[in-house]
Amino acid sequence: GQNIDQPTEMTATEGAIVQINCTYQTSGFNGLFWYQQHAGEAPTFLSYNVLDGLEEKGRFSSFLSRSKGYSYLLLKELQMKDSASYLCAAGSGNTGKLIFGQGTTLQVKP
Amino acid sequence: SAVISQKPSRDICQRGTSLTIQCQVDSQVTMMFWYRQQPGQSLTLIATANQGSEATYESGFVIDKFPISRPNLTFSTLTVSNMSPEDSSIYLCSGRQGLNTEAFFGQGTRLTVV
């Protein structure tokens, strides 16, 4: 079956670092994606991991361990505008479809 | 990534009627998908829109309720048929160029069925 788990809510302080974890169990896994979604808007792409290890892109980094079925998104130097929902999604099979987790709502406080 | 224009952006419909949502991509894309997002929830895949053939539906979704067309590599439609209030949701189309590329999304259609 397909299963992707991530925490429902997180709270962090402006300027701090926050790590959002995601575990997945997906047939035909071919990559792990992170998206940011502000209320009322479409998801926007943040990062993609297909090999084990860390991918860094500015204030955002994403890590993948395929053997453990585990990924995390790391956000540094948090800003108020980072308050949003963060969606973990796994690529499944050769059709290109993505299976999404339930999303983590991050609230950044002053 | 390419840009998807999705319309309508929102609609209020009477139960029992049908609504067709359109997505136009500004360049050819290999893959297109349709998702549903209930308020406060994540994205649930409805189906993969296959160019020139019948869509591939996920468990719990059927062609009679959600007919999909994809006549070419830049355009797709999703129809929500015989609507009920339970169909009230945001519907999003998505495209991907390949397995090693990200998915990008239209702006969504907020549907309310009364």
mmCIF file of C-alpha atoms in Angstrom:
data_model
loop_
_atom_site.group_PDB
_atom_site.id
_atom_site.type_symbol
_atom_site.label_atom_id
_atom_site.label_comp_id
_atom_site.label_asym_id
_atom_site.label_seq_id
_atom_site.Cartn_x
_atom_site.Cartn_y
_atom_site.Cartn_z
ATOM 1 C CA GLY A 1 0.000 0.000 0.000
ATOM 2 C CA GLN A 2 0.856 3.671 -0.060
ATOM 3 C CA ASN A 3 1.393 5.529 3.172
ATOM 4 C CA ILE A 4 3.017 8.876 3.899
ATOM 5 C CA ASP A 5 3.152 10.307 7.403
ATOM 6 C CA GLN A 6 4.137 13.735 8.631
ATOM 7 C CA PRO A 7 3.201 15.733 11.733
ATOM 8 C CA THR A 8 -0.031 17.689 11.498
ATOM 9 C CA GLU A 9 1.158 20.903 13.123
ATOM 10 C CA MET A 10 4.376 22.547 14.264
ATOM 11 C CA THR A 11 5.195 25.865 15.848
ATOM 12 C CA ALA A 12 8.546 27.642 15.768
ATOM 13 C CA THR A 13 10.027 31.046 16.521
ATOM 14 C CA GLU A 14 11.150 33.604 13.989
ATOM 15 C CA GLY A 15 14.878 33.242 13.309
ATOM 16 C CA ALA A 16 15.016 29.654 14.539
ATOM 17 C CA ILE A 17 15.477 26.349 12.696
ATOM 18 C CA VAL A 18 12.701 23.797 12.240
ATOM 19 C CA GLN A 19 12.811 20.248 10.909
ATOM 20 C CA ILE A 20 9.698 18.639 9.412
ATOM 21 C CA ASN A 21 9.881 14.862 9.192
ATOM 22 C CA CYS A 22 8.201 12.567 6.701
ATOM 23 C CA THR A 23 8.098 8.779 6.533
ATOM 24 C CA TYR A 24 6.844 6.997 3.468
ATOM 25 C CA GLN A 25 5.956 3.569 2.194
ATOM 26 C CA THR A 26 5.303 3.675 -1.530
ATOM 27 C CA SER A 27 5.398 1.105 -4.301
ATOM 28 C CA GLY A 28 7.680 1.957 -7.180
ATOM 29 C CA PHE A 29 9.278 4.842 -5.278
ATOM 30 C CA ASN A 30 11.134 7.231 -7.580
ATOM 31 C CA GLY A 31 11.736 10.378 -5.589
ATOM 32 C CA LEU A 32 10.645 12.519 -2.664
ATOM 33 C CA PHE A 33 9.275 16.032 -3.098
ATOM 34 C CA TRP A 34 8.533 18.868 -0.712
ATOM 35 C CA TYR A 35 5.996 21.577 -1.467
ATOM 36 C CA GLN A 36 4.929 24.745 0.328
ATOM 37 C CA GLN A 37 1.305 25.811 0.264
ATOM 38 C CA HIS A 38 -0.066 29.070 1.608
ATOM 39 C CA ALA A 39 -3.763 29.220 2.402
ATOM 40 C CA GLY A 40 -5.859 29.700 -0.707
ATOM 41 C CA GLU A 41 -2.945 29.138 -3.067
ATOM 42 C CA ALA A 42 -1.604 26.262 -5.133
ATOM 43 C CA PRO A 43 1.371 24.233 -3.861
ATOM 44 C CA THR A 44 4.783 25.491 -4.923
ATOM 45 C CA PHE A 45 7.808 23.252 -5.362
ATOM 46 C CA LEU A 46 10.602 23.429 -2.770
ATOM 47 C CA SER A 47 12.890 20.442 -3.212
ATOM 48 C CA TYR A 48 13.412 17.013 -4.736
ATOM 49 C CA ASN A 49 15.534 14.080 -3.530
ATOM 50 C CA VAL A 50 16.012 10.844 -5.400
ATOM 51 C CA LEU A 51 19.369 9.755 -3.934
ATOM 52 C CA ASP A 52 20.273 9.440 -0.272
ATOM 53 C CA GLY A 53 21.690 12.539 1.292
ATOM 54 C CA LEU A 54 21.159 16.212 1.784
ATOM 55 C CA GLU A 55 20.110 18.756 -0.834
ATOM 56 C CA GLU A 56 20.600 22.392 0.126
ATOM 57 C CA LYS A 57 18.868 25.335 -1.483
ATOM 58 C CA GLY A 58 19.283 28.594 0.365
ATOM 59 C CA ARG A 59 17.400 28.552 3.672
ATOM 60 C CA PHE A 60 15.812 25.224 2.794
ATOM 61 C CA SER A 61 17.438 21.780 2.879
ATOM 62 C CA SER A 62 15.958 18.355 2.352
ATOM 63 C CA PHE A 63 17.303 14.957 3.328
ATOM 64 C CA LEU A 64 16.435 11.483 2.112
ATOM 65 C CA SER A 65 17.181 7.976 3.366
ATOM 66 C CA ARG A 66 15.688 5.447 0.967
ATOM 67 C CA SER A 67 16.562 2.463 3.145
ATOM 68 C CA LYS A 68 14.656 3.961 6.065
ATOM 69 C CA GLY A 69 11.808 5.444 4.028
ATOM 70 C CA TYR A 70 12.503 8.773 5.677
ATOM 71 C CA SER A 71 12.908 12.377 4.655
ATOM 72 C CA TYR A 72 13.023 15.721 6.356
ATOM 73 C CA LEU A 73 12.761 19.348 5.343
ATOM 74 C CA LEU A 74 14.937 21.776 7.254
ATOM 75 C CA LEU A 75 14.070 25.462 7.323
ATOM 76 C CA LYS A 76 16.676 27.867 8.677
ATOM 77 C CA GLU A 77 16.425 31.488 9.770
ATOM 78 C CA LEU A 78 12.669 31.256 9.914
ATOM 79 C CA GLN A 79 10.658 34.206 8.722
ATOM 80 C CA MET A 80 7.024 35.041 9.366
ATOM 81 C CA LYS A 81 6.254 34.411 5.697
ATOM 82 C CA ASP A 82 7.320 30.768 6.189
ATOM 83 C CA SER A 83 4.040 30.162 8.014
ATOM 84 C CA ALA A 84 2.349 27.746 5.623
ATOM 85 C CA SER A 85 1.521 24.111 5.037
ATOM 86 C CA TYR A 86 4.426 21.870 3.984
ATOM 87 C CA LEU A 87 3.553 18.825 1.926
ATOM 88 C CA CYS A 88 5.699 15.730 1.551
ATOM 89 C CA ALA A 89 5.028 13.772 -1.652
ATOM 90 C CA ALA A 90 6.462 10.528 -3.009
ATOM 91 C CA GLY A 91 6.752 9.626 -6.651
ATOM 92 C CA SER A 92 5.100 6.277 -7.288
ATOM 93 C CA GLY A 93 5.601 4.079 -10.328
ATOM 94 C CA ASN A 94 6.421 5.096 -13.868
ATOM 95 C CA THR A 95 3.269 7.121 -14.518
ATOM 96 C CA GLY A 96 4.708 10.161 -12.745
ATOM 97 C CA LYS A 97 1.980 10.437 -10.138
ATOM 98 C CA LEU A 98 2.776 11.895 -6.722
ATOM 99 C CA ILE A 99 1.211 10.652 -3.512
ATOM 100 C CA PHE A 100 0.940 13.383 -0.878
ATOM 101 C CA GLY A 101 1.129 13.215 2.879
ATOM 102 C CA GLN A 102 -1.456 15.031 4.963
ATOM 103 C CA GLY A 103 0.689 18.140 5.227
ATOM 104 C CA THR A 104 2.314 19.908 8.183
ATOM 105 C CA THR A 105 0.968 23.309 9.141
ATOM 106 C CA LEU A 106 3.857 25.419 10.387
ATOM 107 C CA GLN A 107 3.181 28.511 12.440
ATOM 108 C CA VAL A 108 6.084 30.915 12.888
ATOM 109 C CA LYS A 109 5.733 33.189 15.909
ATOM 110 C CA PRO A 110 7.600 36.439 16.610
ATOM 111 C CA SER B 1 8.571 24.937 -15.168
ATOM 112 C CA ALA B 2 5.554 25.470 -17.390
ATOM 113 C CA VAL B 3 2.529 27.537 -16.396
ATOM 114 C CA ILE B 4 -0.974 26.083 -16.113
ATOM 115 C CA SER B 5 -4.041 28.273 -16.555
ATOM 116 C CA GLN B 6 -6.993 26.696 -14.797
ATOM 117 C CA LYS B 7 -10.585 27.882 -15.010
ATOM 118 C CA PRO B 8 -12.971 28.580 -13.522
ATOM 119 C CA SER B 9 -11.209 29.723 -10.358
ATOM 120 C CA ARG B 10 -14.379 29.201 -8.365
ATOM 121 C CA ASP B 11 -18.015 28.299 -8.867
ATOM 122 C CA ILE B 12 -21.191 27.712 -6.897
ATOM 123 C CA CYS B 13 -23.328 24.982 -8.435
ATOM 124 C CA GLN B 14 -26.679 23.393 -7.809
ATOM 125 C CA ARG B 15 -26.770 19.761 -6.756
ATOM 126 C CA GLY B 16 -27.442 17.379 -9.613
ATOM 127 C CA THR B 17 -25.659 19.524 -12.185
ATOM 128 C CA SER B 18 -22.199 19.056 -13.710
ATOM 129 C CA LEU B 19 -19.169 21.344 -13.938
ATOM 130 C CA THR B 20 -16.255 21.080 -16.336
ATOM 131 C CA ILE B 21 -12.872 22.432 -15.254
ATOM 132 C CA GLN B 22 -10.264 23.261 -17.878
ATOM 133 C CA CYS B 23 -6.486 23.368 -17.692
ATOM 134 C CA GLN B 24 -4.308 24.841 -20.406
ATOM 135 C CA VAL B 25 -0.507 24.494 -20.211
ATOM 136 C CA ASP B 26 1.736 26.993 -21.968
ATOM 137 C CA SER B 27 3.985 24.201 -23.304
ATOM 138 C CA GLN B 28 3.706 20.497 -23.982
ATOM 139 C CA VAL B 29 3.886 18.292 -20.895
ATOM 140 C CA THR B 30 4.302 14.547 -20.767
ATOM 141 C CA MET B 31 2.111 13.924 -17.747
ATOM 142 C CA MET B 32 -1.036 15.550 -16.355
ATOM 143 C CA PHE B 33 -2.970 14.749 -13.215
ATOM 144 C CA TRP B 34 -6.087 15.836 -11.349
ATOM 145 C CA TYR B 35 -6.196 16.223 -7.556
ATOM 146 C CA ARG B 36 -8.852 17.101 -5.011
ATOM 147 C CA GLN B 37 -8.136 19.029 -1.829
ATOM 148 C CA GLN B 38 -10.766 19.188 0.887
ATOM 149 C CA PRO B 39 -10.609 22.225 3.214
ATOM 150 C CA GLY B 40 -7.686 21.892 5.589
ATOM 151 C CA GLN B 41 -6.623 18.620 4.010
ATOM 152 C CA SER B 42 -3.862 17.517 1.691
ATOM 153 C CA LEU B 43 -4.067 16.578 -1.982
ATOM 154 C CA THR B 44 -5.781 13.361 -3.050
ATOM 155 C CA LEU B 45 -5.047 12.079 -6.535
ATOM 156 C CA ILE B 46 -8.194 11.539 -8.600
ATOM 157 C CA ALA B 47 -6.660 10.294 -11.837
ATOM 158 C CA THR B 48 -3.842 10.447 -14.347
ATOM 159 C CA ALA B 49 -4.975 12.111 -17.573
ATOM 160 C CA ASN B 50 -3.583 10.108 -20.492
ATOM 161 C CA GLN B 51 -3.172 11.818 -23.828
ATOM 162 C CA GLY B 52 -5.414 10.243 -26.433
ATOM 163 C CA SER B 53 -6.728 7.469 -24.195
ATOM 164 C CA GLU B 54 -8.864 6.880 -21.129
ATOM 165 C CA ALA B 55 -7.682 8.304 -17.812
ATOM 166 C CA THR B 56 -6.319 6.047 -15.070
ATOM 167 C CA TYR B 57 -8.385 6.456 -11.908
ATOM 168 C CA GLU B 58 -7.287 5.970 -8.313
ATOM 169 C CA SER B 59 -9.224 3.832 -5.884
ATOM 170 C CA GLY B 60 -12.484 5.493 -4.921
ATOM 171 C CA PHE B 61 -12.832 7.540 -8.103
ATOM 172 C CA VAL B 62 -14.745 6.423 -11.204
ATOM 173 C CA ILE B 63 -15.044 7.648 -14.748
ATOM 174 C CA ASP B 64 -18.814 8.134 -14.619
ATOM 175 C CA LYS B 65 -18.441 10.636 -11.772
ATOM 176 C CA PHE B 66 -15.218 12.315 -12.930
ATOM 177 C CA PRO B 67 -14.861 12.025 -16.711
ATOM 178 C CA ILE B 68 -11.518 13.368 -17.918
ATOM 179 C CA SER B 69 -10.341 14.358 -21.362
ATOM 180 C CA ARG B 70 -6.841 15.011 -22.620
ATOM 181 C CA PRO B 71 -6.937 15.549 -26.364
ATOM 182 C CA ASN B 72 -3.336 16.794 -26.648
ATOM 183 C CA LEU B 73 -0.197 17.484 -24.616
ATOM 184 C CA THR B 74 -1.253 20.961 -23.464
ATOM 185 C CA PHE B 75 -4.911 20.637 -22.450
ATOM 186 C CA SER B 76 -7.103 18.607 -20.114
ATOM 187 C CA THR B 77 -10.579 18.814 -18.620
ATOM 188 C CA LEU B 78 -12.170 17.296 -15.536
ATOM 189 C CA THR B 79 -15.948 17.111 -15.214
ATOM 190 C CA VAL B 80 -17.590 16.705 -11.834
ATOM 191 C CA SER B 81 -20.889 15.018 -12.665
ATOM 192 C CA ASN B 82 -24.218 14.894 -10.859
ATOM 193 C CA MET B 83 -22.803 16.993 -8.049
ATOM 194 C CA SER B 84 -23.717 16.718 -4.393
ATOM 195 C CA PRO B 85 -22.569 18.879 -1.450
ATOM 196 C CA GLU B 86 -19.899 16.242 -0.695
ATOM 197 C CA ASP B 87 -18.183 17.257 -3.940
ATOM 198 C CA SER B 88 -17.500 20.718 -2.531
ATOM 199 C CA SER B 89 -13.728 20.963 -2.627
ATOM 200 C CA ILE B 90 -10.759 22.494 -4.408
ATOM 201 C CA TYR B 91 -9.810 20.731 -7.627
ATOM 202 C CA LEU B 92 -6.252 21.114 -8.946
ATOM 203 C CA CYS B 93 -4.631 20.036 -12.158
ATOM 204 C CA SER B 94 -0.934 19.274 -12.298
ATOM 205 C CA GLY B 95 1.711 18.646 -14.923
ATOM 206 C CA ARG B 96 5.137 17.033 -15.026
ATOM 207 C CA GLN B 97 7.711 16.862 -17.781
ATOM 208 C CA GLY B 98 9.332 13.657 -16.541
ATOM 209 C CA LEU B 99 10.046 11.440 -13.564
ATOM 210 C CA ASN B 100 13.037 13.533 -12.513
ATOM 211 C CA THR B 101 11.179 16.826 -12.600
ATOM 212 C CA GLU B 102 8.813 18.479 -10.182
ATOM 213 C CA ALA B 103 5.069 18.658 -10.570
ATOM 214 C CA PHE B 104 3.572 22.121 -11.078
ATOM 215 C CA PHE B 105 0.000 23.114 -10.423
ATOM 216 C CA GLY B 106 -2.810 25.223 -11.712
ATOM 217 C CA GLN B 107 -4.300 27.754 -9.309
ATOM 218 C CA GLY B 108 -7.189 25.458 -8.431
ATOM 219 C CA THR B 109 -10.960 25.575 -8.768
ATOM 220 C CA ARG B 110 -12.916 26.149 -5.574
ATOM 221 C CA LEU B 111 -16.231 24.353 -6.029
ATOM 222 C CA THR B 112 -19.221 24.795 -3.730
ATOM 223 C CA VAL B 113 -22.284 22.642 -4.295
ATOM 224 C CA VAL B 114 -25.530 23.863 -2.759
#
